[in-house]
Amino acid sequence: MRTIGSIVACGLAAAAAAWPITAGAAPATHTFTTGGGKFLKDGKPYQIISGEMHYVRIPREYWHDRLRKAKAMGINTITTYAFWNAHEPKPGVYDFSGQNDIVGFIRAAQEEGLDVILRPGPYVCAEWELGGYPAWLLKDRKLVLRSTDPQYTAAADRWIKRLGQEVQPLLLKNGGPIIAVQLENEYGAFGSDQAYLRGLEATYRRAGLADGVLFTSNQAGDLAKGSLPNLPSVVNFGSGGAANAVAKLEAYRPDGVRMVGEYWAGWFDKWGEDHHETDGQKEAEELGFMLKRGYSVSLYMLHGGTTFGWMNGADSHTGKDYHPDTNSYDYDAPIDEAGNPRYKYALLAKAIAAVTGTPAAPTPAPNVARTFPVSTIRRSASLWNNLPQPVRAAQPMTFEELGQNYGYVLYRVPLAAGQGGTLTLKGMHSYAQVYVDRQLVGTLDRRLDQETVTLPRTAKAATLDILVENTGRVNYSHAIRTEQAGLTGAVTLDGQPLKDWSMYRLPMDDLSQLAMTAAPCSGPCFYEADLTVDRPADTYLDARGLHKGQLWLGEHNLGRFWSIGPVHTLYVPAPWLRAGANRVTFFDLTGTPDERLSTVAAPVWGAITRQREAQ
């Protein structure tokens, strides 16, 4: 998360369109530079008014819809990260298709008359799994993320070079809409190694990503640590902090460009905590203050969308204070999770219009969500009856050592007659259910810093099963370097190590082989139901009748559900539905045969807070 800056003459008509390419015409040559403390577009002062959107968090079928709503608000630029782990799920295996078609998203922005700021990372934060890093980097525990470690820099260099092949044609000099590129991401909150930043800058240059405006982006207290003297520096902060943050930027770079790379106009939610709503009126006032002062500004987020599947991150400063993020990335943004303008949208549009002199467009009408009937459970399958072939080893292996990025792993070890006592799982990441002979005896939750459970002593030999979920790797702080998932440390029973493990990999990336039956199922089970649609429309699946697990609509992994909230619904976009019966599959760790899903026309939140915690 967090992004860019510049002075511009007050009253500048800053919402000018980007440079779309006319079909059949050669791309016009344009320039975007800095000078005299300003951004210069074709040599003239230009004020960036940007909004952040992430292509992976918006159904592809809705990209143009969200971009048009941004343009109607007065936005002239879209900012997005590039998500390394979405594009390179295995070393050297790349995916730029479908939801991962970053080129398609950037071209869509250009078609809507919007410029683009690209943030390639390789670290992106963004409340995204491991801050965008591929989990396979953690297989070798000696590799040091976000450092000058040669193993790390070789992998990062390869990724940035490959990304460059995709996006170089979209740079401004090549007729594309990319006017600027951000180097790294809030590095000053992590470290101060100038050699690391200079090395990454050289990587960008080799990849052809530094031919235009290249800049760094940091929180106000970290500007000196996370900037390079030869690059523009911009400042990031949330609502309520404008006066203090811009003063710090101006003191740090008196003659530098003026830009707020991330203005946090909302906040993200974490499982088991409150839903965030922030003051839109205050945010509109601060946006007006910044724009009138000549600042370029990027709203984070303009539209948050949904972190589909397994890709939510987690907040932590020490690795112990673990706070996994929800799949809903609504963010209380001006455009909500389903793409509808909320009250903030009009307030911010008015603030923009007051500076640009371009009258605000009418607020777009919301998409109309509908409800649809959901059947009772049609079929189910016990996890115990659908285990793959195991991997065997003397000691437990992490997800990464098993070649698995996300999902669950079942760890199994034999117990001798009479064994029992205190089971200790050091470094359990990040949620575990513990069974003796398939009977649940305890649950461990990293959020609560739990590592021990008492096992009953059995009169005869028994089987110990530990089902571990990766609930999202930390995406912030030095904790990212030790975010291996699964059983990452010693496993002992009354102080004695347990040996001879069988490990069952459960990525849940192909449910087609599940042996579903009409028999009822309790415990860790998969369930199927039908959602019947007459005419597709956006809707929300209401999971308040479930416990904890994962849910799929057809082949689409919508994300997690967890009864602790604060979100109790999963967003279902209309383009992913078809008329007739739509299969819904869900895995519940503590399932029961009477579980029930329904649909609602609006998200369901738990407790609400108006306070955003400090970063």
Coordinates of C-alpha atoms in Angstrom, one line a residue:
M1 CA 0.0 0.0 0.0
R2 CA 1.0 3.8 0.0
T3 CA 2.5 6.4 -3.7
I4 CA 3.6 10.3 -5.6
G5 CA 4.1 14.6 -5.9
S6 CA 4.4 18.2 -7.5
I7 CA 3.7 22.0 -7.5
V8 CA 1.3 23.3 -10.1
A9 CA -0.1 26.8 -10.7
C10 CA -3.4 27.3 -8.9
G11 CA -6.4 27.3 -11.2
L12 CA -4.6 25.0 -13.7
A13 CA -7.2 22.9 -15.7
A14 CA -5.6 19.8 -14.3
A15 CA -8.2 17.2 -15.3
A16 CA -7.1 17.3 -19.0
A17 CA -7.4 13.9 -20.7
A18 CA -4.5 11.6 -21.3
W19 CA -3.3 10.9 -24.8
P20 CA -5.4 8.2 -26.3
I21 CA -4.1 6.5 -29.5
T22 CA -6.2 7.1 -32.5
A23 CA -6.8 3.9 -34.5
G24 CA -4.7 3.7 -37.6
A25 CA -2.5 6.7 -36.5
A26 CA 1.1 6.7 -35.4
P27 CA 1.4 7.5 -31.7
A28 CA 2.1 11.1 -31.0
T29 CA 5.3 11.9 -29.2
H30 CA 4.7 13.5 -25.8
T31 CA 6.9 14.3 -22.8
F32 CA 6.4 14.2 -19.0
T33 CA 9.2 15.7 -16.9
T34 CA 9.8 17.7 -13.8
G35 CA 11.2 21.2 -13.6
G36 CA 11.0 24.2 -11.3
G37 CA 9.3 22.1 -8.6
K38 CA 6.5 21.1 -11.1
F39 CA 5.5 18.2 -13.2
L40 CA 5.6 19.3 -16.9
K41 CA 3.4 17.7 -19.5
D42 CA 4.6 18.6 -23.0
G43 CA 6.6 21.4 -21.2
K44 CA 3.6 22.9 -19.4
P45 CA 2.8 22.6 -15.7
Y46 CA 0.6 19.7 -14.9
Q47 CA -1.2 18.6 -11.8
I48 CA -1.8 14.9 -11.3
I49 CA -5.1 14.0 -9.7
S50 CA -4.9 10.3 -9.4
G51 CA -6.9 7.4 -7.9
E52 CA -5.5 4.0 -7.1
M53 CA -7.2 0.8 -8.5
H54 CA -5.7 -2.7 -8.8
Y55 CA -6.5 -4.8 -11.8
V56 CA -6.4 -8.0 -9.8
R57 CA -9.0 -6.8 -7.4
I58 CA -11.6 -5.8 -10.0
P59 CA -13.4 -8.3 -12.2
R60 CA -11.9 -7.8 -15.7
E61 CA -15.4 -7.3 -17.1
Y62 CA -15.7 -4.3 -14.9
W63 CA -12.4 -2.6 -15.6
H64 CA -13.9 0.0 -18.0
D65 CA -16.8 0.7 -15.7
R66 CA -14.6 1.6 -12.8
L67 CA -12.2 3.6 -15.0
R68 CA -15.1 5.7 -16.4
K69 CA -16.3 6.4 -12.8
A70 CA -12.9 7.6 -12.0
K71 CA -12.8 9.9 -15.0
A72 CA -16.3 11.3 -14.1
M73 CA -15.0 12.2 -10.7
G74 CA -12.4 14.4 -12.1
I75 CA -9.5 12.0 -11.9
N76 CA -6.9 12.2 -14.7
T77 CA -4.6 9.4 -13.7
I78 CA -4.8 5.8 -12.4
T79 CA -2.2 4.4 -10.2
T80 CA -1.6 0.7 -9.8
Y81 CA 0.9 -1.8 -8.5
A82 CA 2.2 -4.8 -10.4
F83 CA 1.8 -7.9 -8.3
W84 CA 4.8 -10.2 -8.6
N85 CA 3.2 -13.2 -7.0
A86 CA 0.1 -13.0 -9.2
H87 CA 2.4 -13.1 -12.3
E88 CA 5.1 -15.6 -11.3
P89 CA 3.4 -18.3 -9.3
K90 CA 6.4 -20.6 -9.8
P91 CA 9.9 -19.6 -10.6
G92 CA 10.2 -18.7 -14.3
V93 CA 6.5 -19.4 -14.9
Y94 CA 4.6 -16.2 -15.9
D95 CA 0.9 -15.4 -16.1
F96 CA -0.3 -12.2 -17.7
S97 CA -3.7 -13.5 -18.7
G98 CA -7.3 -12.9 -17.6
Q99 CA -7.4 -11.0 -14.2
N100 CA -3.6 -10.7 -14.4
D101 CA -3.5 -8.9 -17.8
I102 CA -1.9 -5.8 -16.6
V103 CA -1.3 -4.6 -20.1
G104 CA -5.0 -4.9 -20.8
F105 CA -5.8 -2.9 -17.7
I106 CA -3.4 -0.1 -18.6
R107 CA -4.7 0.0 -22.2
A108 CA -8.2 0.2 -20.8
A109 CA -7.2 3.3 -18.8
Q110 CA -5.7 4.9 -21.9
E111 CA -8.9 4.1 -23.8
E112 CA -10.8 6.0 -21.1
G113 CA -8.5 9.0 -21.5
L114 CA -6.5 8.4 -18.3
D115 CA -2.8 8.6 -17.6
V116 CA -1.2 5.8 -15.5
I117 CA 1.4 5.7 -12.8
L118 CA 2.9 2.2 -12.4
R119 CA 4.3 0.9 -9.2
P120 CA 6.3 -2.3 -10.0
G121 CA 7.6 -3.1 -6.5
P122 CA 8.9 -5.7 -6.3
Y123 CA 7.6 -5.1 -2.8
V124 CA 4.1 -3.5 -2.9
C125 CA 2.5 -3.9 0.6
A126 CA -1.1 -3.3 -0.5
E127 CA -2.6 -5.6 2.2
W128 CA -1.7 -8.3 -0.4
E129 CA -0.2 -11.7 0.4
L130 CA 3.5 -11.2 1.4
G131 CA 3.4 -7.7 0.1
G132 CA 3.4 -9.1 -3.5
Y133 CA 6.4 -11.4 -3.1
P134 CA 6.0 -14.9 -4.4
A135 CA 5.9 -17.4 -1.6
W136 CA 8.5 -19.6 -3.2
L137 CA 11.1 -17.0 -2.3
L138 CA 10.8 -18.2 1.3
K139 CA 11.7 -21.8 0.5
D140 CA 15.3 -21.1 1.2
R141 CA 15.4 -19.6 4.6
K142 CA 18.8 -18.0 4.0
L143 CA 17.3 -15.7 1.3
V144 CA 16.7 -12.2 2.6
L145 CA 13.8 -10.3 1.2
R146 CA 14.1 -6.6 0.4
S147 CA 17.9 -6.6 0.7
T148 CA 21.1 -6.7 -1.4
D149 CA 21.2 -10.5 -0.9
P150 CA 22.4 -11.8 -4.3
Q151 CA 19.8 -14.6 -4.3
Y152 CA 17.0 -12.1 -3.7
T153 CA 18.3 -9.5 -6.2
A154 CA 18.7 -12.1 -8.9
A155 CA 15.1 -13.1 -8.6
A156 CA 13.9 -9.5 -8.4
D157 CA 16.0 -8.5 -11.4
R158 CA 14.5 -11.4 -13.5
W159 CA 11.0 -10.3 -12.5
I160 CA 11.4 -6.6 -13.2
K161 CA 13.0 -7.4 -16.6
R162 CA 10.1 -9.7 -17.5
L163 CA 7.6 -7.0 -16.4
G164 CA 9.4 -4.5 -18.5
Q165 CA 8.9 -6.7 -21.6
E166 CA 5.2 -6.4 -21.0
V167 CA 4.8 -2.7 -20.1
Q168 CA 7.6 -1.0 -22.0
P169 CA 5.4 -0.4 -25.1
L170 CA 2.9 1.4 -22.7
L171 CA 5.4 4.0 -21.6
L172 CA 4.7 7.6 -22.7
K173 CA 7.6 7.8 -25.0
N174 CA 6.2 4.8 -26.9
G175 CA 2.7 6.2 -27.2
G176 CA 1.4 4.6 -24.0
P177 CA -0.3 6.3 -21.0
I178 CA 2.4 5.5 -18.3
I179 CA 3.7 8.9 -17.3
A180 CA 5.7 7.9 -14.2
V181 CA 7.0 4.9 -12.3
Q182 CA 7.5 4.5 -8.6
L183 CA 10.8 3.0 -7.3
E184 CA 10.1 0.4 -4.5
N185 CA 7.4 1.3 -2.0
E186 CA 7.7 3.1 1.3
Y187 CA 11.1 1.7 1.8
G188 CA 11.9 4.2 4.5
A189 CA 9.4 2.4 6.8
F190 CA 11.5 -0.7 6.4
G191 CA 15.1 0.3 6.1
S192 CA 17.6 3.0 5.0
D193 CA 20.1 1.0 2.8
Q194 CA 20.9 3.4 -0.1
A195 CA 22.8 0.6 -1.8
Y196 CA 19.6 -1.4 -2.0
L197 CA 17.7 1.5 -3.5
R198 CA 20.5 2.3 -6.0
G199 CA 20.7 -1.3 -7.0
L200 CA 16.9 -1.5 -7.6
E201 CA 17.1 1.8 -9.6
A202 CA 19.7 0.1 -11.8
T203 CA 17.4 -2.9 -12.3
Y204 CA 14.6 -0.6 -13.4
R205 CA 16.9 1.1 -15.8
R206 CA 18.1 -2.2 -17.3
A207 CA 14.4 -3.2 -17.7
G208 CA 13.6 0.1 -19.5
L209 CA 11.3 1.3 -16.7
A210 CA 13.2 4.4 -15.8
D211 CA 13.2 6.3 -19.1
G212 CA 10.7 8.9 -17.8
V213 CA 9.8 10.2 -14.3
L214 CA 11.0 7.8 -11.7
F215 CA 10.3 8.7 -8.0
T216 CA 10.3 7.3 -4.5
S217 CA 7.3 7.3 -2.1
N218 CA 7.4 7.3 1.7
Q219 CA 5.6 8.2 4.8
A220 CA 6.4 11.7 6.2
G221 CA 8.7 10.5 9.0
D222 CA 10.7 8.2 6.6
L223 CA 11.5 10.5 3.7
A224 CA 15.2 10.7 4.3
K225 CA 15.5 7.0 4.8
G226 CA 13.6 5.9 1.7
S227 CA 14.6 8.5 -0.9
L228 CA 17.4 8.8 -3.4
P229 CA 18.9 12.3 -3.9
N230 CA 18.6 12.1 -7.7
L231 CA 14.9 11.2 -7.8
P232 CA 11.8 13.1 -6.9
S233 CA 10.4 12.2 -3.5
V234 CA 6.7 12.1 -2.6
V235 CA 4.8 11.7 0.7
N236 CA 2.1 9.3 1.9
F237 CA -0.4 9.7 4.8
G238 CA -4.0 9.5 5.8
S239 CA -6.9 11.8 6.3
G240 CA -6.2 14.3 9.1
G241 CA -2.5 14.4 8.4
A242 CA -2.2 16.7 5.4
A243 CA -0.8 19.9 7.0
N244 CA 1.9 18.0 9.0
A245 CA 2.9 15.8 6.1
V246 CA 3.2 18.4 3.4
A247 CA 5.2 20.6 5.8
K248 CA 7.7 17.7 6.2
L249 CA 8.0 17.1 2.5
E250 CA 8.6 20.8 1.8
A251 CA 11.2 21.0 4.6
Y252 CA 12.9 17.8 3.2
R253 CA 12.8 18.9 -0.4
P254 CA 12.3 22.7 -0.5
D255 CA 12.7 22.8 -4.3
G256 CA 11.3 19.4 -5.1
V257 CA 8.1 18.5 -6.8
R258 CA 5.0 18.5 -4.6
M259 CA 3.0 15.3 -4.6
V260 CA 1.1 13.1 -2.2
G261 CA 1.7 9.6 -3.4
E262 CA -1.0 8.0 -1.2
Y263 CA -3.7 9.9 0.5
W264 CA -5.5 7.2 2.5
A265 CA -9.2 8.1 2.0
G266 CA -10.4 5.2 4.1
W267 CA -8.8 2.1 5.7
F268 CA -8.7 -1.6 5.4
D269 CA -10.3 -4.3 7.7
K270 CA -8.8 -7.2 9.6
W271 CA -10.5 -10.4 10.7
G272 CA -11.9 -10.2 14.2
E273 CA -11.7 -6.4 14.4
D274 CA -14.0 -3.5 13.5
H275 CA -15.0 -2.3 10.0
H276 CA -13.5 1.1 9.2
E277 CA -15.4 4.1 8.0
T278 CA -13.7 7.5 7.7
D279 CA -14.9 11.1 7.4
G280 CA -15.6 11.9 3.8
Q281 CA -16.2 15.6 4.5
K282 CA -12.8 15.9 6.2
E283 CA -11.2 14.1 3.3
A284 CA -12.8 16.4 0.7
E285 CA -11.6 19.4 2.7
E286 CA -8.0 18.1 2.9
L287 CA -8.0 17.2 -0.8
G288 CA -9.1 20.7 -1.6
F289 CA -6.3 22.1 0.7
M290 CA -3.7 20.0 -1.1
L291 CA -4.8 20.8 -4.6
K292 CA -5.1 24.5 -4.0
R293 CA -1.6 24.4 -2.6
G294 CA -0.5 23.1 -6.0
Y295 CA 0.0 19.5 -4.9
S296 CA -0.5 16.5 -7.2
V297 CA -2.5 13.8 -5.2
S298 CA -3.2 10.1 -5.5
L299 CA -6.2 8.8 -3.6
Y300 CA -5.5 5.5 -2.0
M301 CA -7.9 3.8 -2.6
L302 CA -10.2 5.3 -5.2
H303 CA -11.8 1.9 -5.6
G304 CA -10.5 -1.0 -3.4
G305 CA -12.5 -3.9 -4.8
T306 CA -11.9 -7.5 -3.6
T307 CA -8.9 -9.5 -2.7
F308 CA -10.2 -12.7 -4.3
G309 CA -9.0 -16.1 -3.4
W310 CA -6.1 -16.6 -1.0
M311 CA -4.4 -13.3 -1.6
N312 CA -5.1 -11.3 1.5
G313 CA -2.1 -10.1 3.5
A314 CA -1.8 -9.5 7.2
D315 CA -0.5 -6.6 9.3
S316 CA 2.3 -7.1 11.8
H317 CA 5.2 -5.1 13.2
T318 CA 6.9 -7.9 15.1
G319 CA 5.6 -11.1 13.6
K320 CA 3.8 -11.8 16.9
D321 CA 1.1 -9.1 16.5
Y322 CA -0.6 -10.9 13.6
H323 CA -3.7 -9.3 12.0
P324 CA -4.9 -11.0 8.8
D325 CA -6.8 -8.8 6.4
T326 CA -10.3 -9.6 5.1
N327 CA -10.9 -10.4 1.4
S328 CA -13.2 -7.4 1.1
Y329 CA -11.0 -4.5 0.2
D330 CA -13.8 -2.0 0.3
Y331 CA -11.5 0.4 2.1
D332 CA -14.5 2.8 2.7
A333 CA -13.2 4.2 -0.6
P334 CA -15.2 6.8 -2.8
I335 CA -16.2 3.9 -5.0
D336 CA -17.2 0.9 -2.9
E337 CA -16.3 -2.8 -3.3
A338 CA -19.1 -3.4 -5.9
G339 CA -18.2 -0.3 -7.9
N340 CA -20.9 2.1 -6.6
P341 CA -20.1 5.7 -5.7
R342 CA -20.7 6.3 -2.0
Y343 CA -21.3 9.8 -0.5
K344 CA -17.6 10.6 -0.5
Y345 CA -17.5 10.4 -4.3
A346 CA -19.6 13.6 -4.8
L347 CA -17.7 15.5 -2.1
L348 CA -14.3 14.7 -3.6
A349 CA -15.5 15.5 -7.1
K350 CA -16.7 18.9 -5.9
A351 CA -13.3 19.6 -4.3
I352 CA -11.5 18.6 -7.6
A353 CA -13.9 20.8 -9.7
A354 CA -13.3 23.8 -7.4
V355 CA -9.6 23.7 -8.3
T356 CA -9.7 22.6 -12.0
G357 CA -12.5 24.8 -13.0
T358 CA -14.2 21.9 -14.8
P359 CA -17.7 21.4 -13.4
A360 CA -18.2 18.1 -11.7
A361 CA -20.0 15.5 -13.7
P362 CA -23.2 14.0 -12.3
T363 CA -22.5 11.1 -9.9
P364 CA -22.9 7.8 -11.8
A365 CA -25.9 5.7 -10.9
P366 CA -25.1 2.6 -8.8
N367 CA -25.3 -0.9 -10.1
V368 CA -28.5 -2.5 -8.8
A369 CA -27.7 -5.6 -6.7
R370 CA -30.3 -8.4 -6.5
T371 CA -30.9 -11.4 -4.3
F372 CA -31.3 -15.0 -5.6
P373 CA -32.3 -18.2 -4.0
V374 CA -29.7 -20.6 -2.7
S375 CA -30.5 -24.3 -2.3
T376 CA -29.8 -26.3 0.8
I377 CA -26.7 -28.4 0.6
R378 CA -26.9 -30.8 -2.3
R379 CA -23.8 -32.8 -1.8
S380 CA -20.8 -32.9 0.5
A381 CA -17.4 -34.5 1.0
S382 CA -15.3 -35.1 4.0
L383 CA -11.7 -33.9 3.9
W384 CA -10.7 -37.1 5.5
N385 CA -11.9 -39.1 2.5
N386 CA -10.3 -36.8 -0.1
L387 CA -6.7 -36.7 0.9
P388 CA -3.9 -36.8 -1.7
Q389 CA -0.8 -38.9 -1.5
P390 CA 1.4 -37.6 1.3
V391 CA 4.9 -36.4 1.4
R392 CA 6.9 -38.1 4.2
A393 CA 9.8 -36.7 6.2
A394 CA 11.3 -37.0 9.7
Q395 CA 10.3 -33.3 10.5
P396 CA 7.4 -31.1 9.4
M397 CA 8.0 -29.2 6.2
T398 CA 6.7 -25.7 5.5
F399 CA 4.3 -24.9 2.7
E400 CA 7.2 -23.5 0.7
E401 CA 9.3 -26.6 1.2
L402 CA 6.3 -28.7 0.0
G403 CA 6.1 -26.5 -3.1
Q404 CA 2.7 -25.0 -2.1
N405 CA 1.9 -21.3 -1.9
Y406 CA -1.6 -21.1 -0.4
G407 CA -4.5 -23.1 1.1
Y408 CA -4.0 -25.8 3.8
V409 CA -1.6 -28.6 4.7
L410 CA -2.6 -31.6 6.9
Y411 CA 0.3 -32.8 9.1
R412 CA 0.0 -36.3 10.4
V413 CA 2.2 -38.2 12.9
P414 CA 1.6 -41.4 14.9
L415 CA 1.2 -41.4 18.7
A416 CA 2.2 -44.3 20.9
A417 CA -0.2 -45.7 23.5
G418 CA -0.2 -43.4 26.6
Q419 CA 1.3 -40.4 24.7
G420 CA -0.3 -37.0 25.5
G421 CA 0.2 -33.8 27.4
T422 CA 1.2 -30.4 26.1
L423 CA 1.6 -30.2 22.3
T424 CA 3.7 -27.1 21.3
L425 CA 3.7 -25.8 17.7
K426 CA 6.5 -23.3 17.5
G427 CA 6.0 -20.8 14.7
M428 CA 2.6 -22.1 13.6
H429 CA 1.5 -20.0 10.7
S430 CA -1.3 -19.2 11.0
Y431 CA -4.4 -21.2 12.1
A432 CA -4.5 -24.9 13.1
Q433 CA -7.1 -27.4 14.2
V434 CA -5.7 -30.4 16.1
Y435 CA -7.3 -33.9 16.0
V436 CA -6.6 -37.2 17.7
D437 CA -8.1 -40.0 15.7
R438 CA -10.1 -37.4 13.8
Q439 CA -11.6 -36.0 16.9
L440 CA -11.1 -32.2 17.3
V441 CA -9.2 -31.5 20.5
G442 CA -8.1 -27.9 20.1
T443 CA -7.7 -24.9 17.8
L444 CA -4.7 -22.6 17.6
D445 CA -4.9 -19.1 16.2
R446 CA -1.8 -17.0 15.5
R447 CA -3.8 -13.8 16.0
L448 CA -4.1 -14.8 19.7
D449 CA -0.4 -15.9 19.9
Q450 CA -1.5 -19.5 20.6
E451 CA 1.1 -22.3 20.2
T452 CA 0.0 -25.0 22.7
V453 CA -2.9 -27.4 23.2
T454 CA -3.4 -30.3 25.6
L455 CA -3.7 -33.7 24.1
P456 CA -5.6 -36.4 26.0
R457 CA -3.6 -39.5 26.7
T458 CA -4.9 -42.5 24.8
A459 CA -4.9 -46.1 26.0
K460 CA -3.8 -47.3 22.6
A461 CA -1.8 -46.0 19.6
A462 CA -3.4 -43.1 17.9
T463 CA -3.0 -40.6 15.0
L464 CA -2.4 -36.9 15.5
D465 CA -3.5 -34.7 12.7
I466 CA -2.8 -30.9 12.5
L467 CA -4.7 -29.1 9.8
V468 CA -3.0 -25.8 9.2
E469 CA -4.4 -22.9 7.1
N470 CA -2.3 -20.1 5.7
T471 CA -4.6 -17.3 6.6
G472 CA -2.4 -14.7 4.7
R473 CA 1.3 -14.0 5.0
V474 CA 2.3 -10.7 6.6
N475 CA 2.8 -7.9 4.0
Y476 CA 4.4 -5.2 6.2
S477 CA 7.5 -4.8 8.4
H478 CA 10.6 -7.1 8.7
A479 CA 8.2 -9.9 9.6
I480 CA 8.0 -10.6 5.8
R481 CA 11.4 -12.3 6.0
T482 CA 10.1 -15.1 8.2
E483 CA 6.6 -15.6 6.8
Q484 CA 6.9 -19.3 5.9
A485 CA 3.5 -20.9 6.2
G486 CA 2.5 -24.1 8.1
L487 CA 4.5 -25.7 10.9
T488 CA 7.7 -23.6 10.7
G489 CA 9.4 -24.4 14.0
A490 CA 9.8 -27.3 16.4
V491 CA 6.8 -29.5 17.2
T492 CA 7.0 -31.2 20.6
L493 CA 4.8 -33.2 22.9
D494 CA 5.6 -32.7 26.6
G495 CA 9.0 -31.3 25.4
Q496 CA 9.9 -34.3 23.2
P497 CA 10.1 -33.8 19.4
L498 CA 7.6 -35.8 17.3
K499 CA 9.0 -37.5 14.2
D500 CA 8.0 -39.5 11.1
W501 CA 5.5 -37.1 9.6
S502 CA 3.2 -37.5 6.6
M503 CA 2.1 -34.2 5.0
Y504 CA -0.9 -33.8 2.7
R505 CA -0.8 -30.8 0.4
L506 CA -4.3 -29.2 0.1
P507 CA -3.9 -26.1 -2.2
M508 CA -7.6 -26.5 -3.1
D509 CA -6.9 -25.3 -6.6
D510 CA -8.9 -28.0 -8.4
L511 CA -12.1 -29.2 -6.7
S512 CA -13.2 -31.4 -9.7
Q513 CA -11.8 -34.6 -8.2
L514 CA -13.7 -34.3 -4.9
A515 CA -15.8 -37.4 -4.1
M516 CA -19.0 -35.6 -3.4
T517 CA -22.0 -37.7 -2.1
A518 CA -25.5 -37.0 -0.8
A519 CA -24.5 -38.3 2.6
P520 CA -24.4 -35.6 5.4
C521 CA -20.9 -34.4 6.5
S522 CA -19.6 -32.9 9.8
G523 CA -16.2 -31.6 10.6
P524 CA -13.8 -30.4 7.9
C525 CA -16.0 -30.8 4.9
F526 CA -16.7 -29.5 1.4
Y527 CA -20.3 -28.6 0.5
E528 CA -22.2 -27.9 -2.7
A529 CA -25.3 -25.8 -3.2
D530 CA -27.0 -24.2 -6.2
L531 CA -27.5 -20.4 -6.6
T532 CA -30.4 -20.0 -9.1
V533 CA -30.3 -16.9 -11.3
D534 CA -33.0 -15.6 -13.6
R535 CA -31.0 -12.5 -14.8
P536 CA -27.4 -12.0 -13.7
A537 CA -26.8 -9.0 -11.4
D538 CA -24.3 -8.2 -8.6
T539 CA -25.1 -9.9 -5.3
Y540 CA -23.5 -10.9 -2.0
L541 CA -23.4 -14.4 -0.5
D542 CA -24.3 -14.2 3.2
A543 CA -22.0 -16.5 5.1
R544 CA -23.5 -15.9 8.6
G545 CA -24.8 -19.5 8.5
L546 CA -21.2 -20.8 8.1
H547 CA -18.1 -21.0 10.4
K548 CA -14.6 -20.6 8.9
G549 CA -13.3 -21.6 5.5
Q550 CA -13.2 -20.8 1.8
L551 CA -15.9 -20.3 -0.9
W552 CA -16.0 -20.8 -4.7
L553 CA -18.6 -19.7 -7.3
G554 CA -18.0 -22.2 -10.1
E555 CA -14.3 -21.9 -10.9
H556 CA -13.9 -18.5 -9.2
N557 CA -12.3 -18.5 -5.7
L558 CA -14.3 -15.7 -4.0
G559 CA -12.3 -15.8 -0.8
R560 CA -12.6 -16.6 2.9
F561 CA -15.5 -16.5 5.3
W562 CA -15.0 -16.4 9.1
S563 CA -17.8 -15.9 11.6
I564 CA -15.7 -13.5 13.7
G565 CA -16.3 -10.8 11.0
P566 CA -16.3 -7.8 10.6
V567 CA -17.4 -8.7 7.1
H568 CA -20.0 -11.5 6.8
T569 CA -20.6 -11.4 3.0
L570 CA -18.7 -12.2 -0.2
Y571 CA -19.1 -10.0 -3.2
V572 CA -20.4 -11.8 -6.3
P573 CA -20.0 -9.8 -9.6
A574 CA -22.8 -10.2 -12.2
P575 CA -20.4 -11.2 -15.0
W576 CA -19.4 -14.3 -13.0
L577 CA -23.0 -15.5 -12.9
R578 CA -25.1 -17.2 -15.6
A579 CA -28.8 -17.7 -16.0
G580 CA -29.9 -20.9 -14.3
A581 CA -28.1 -22.9 -11.6
N582 CA -24.7 -21.7 -10.5
R583 CA -22.6 -24.1 -8.4
V584 CA -21.4 -22.8 -5.0
T585 CA -18.8 -24.9 -3.3
F586 CA -17.4 -24.1 0.2
F587 CA -15.0 -25.7 2.6
D588 CA -15.9 -25.3 6.3
L589 CA -13.4 -26.3 9.0
T590 CA -16.2 -27.1 11.4
G591 CA -19.0 -27.9 9.0
T592 CA -22.4 -29.3 9.9
P593 CA -25.1 -30.8 7.5
D594 CA -27.5 -27.9 8.2
E595 CA -25.2 -25.1 7.1
R596 CA -27.0 -22.6 4.9
L597 CA -26.1 -19.8 2.5
S598 CA -28.3 -17.0 1.3
T599 CA -27.8 -13.8 -0.8
V600 CA -28.3 -10.2 0.2
A601 CA -28.3 -7.0 -1.8
A602 CA -25.7 -5.2 0.3
P603 CA -22.7 -6.1 2.4
V604 CA -23.1 -7.1 6.0
W605 CA -20.7 -5.6 8.4
G606 CA -20.2 -6.1 12.1
A607 CA -19.0 -3.3 14.5
I608 CA -17.8 -0.1 12.9
T609 CA -14.9 2.2 14.0
R610 CA -14.2 5.7 12.8
Q611 CA -10.6 5.5 13.9
R612 CA -7.7 4.5 11.7
E613 CA -4.8 3.0 13.6
A614 CA -1.4 4.6 13.1
Q615 CA 1.1 3.0 10.7

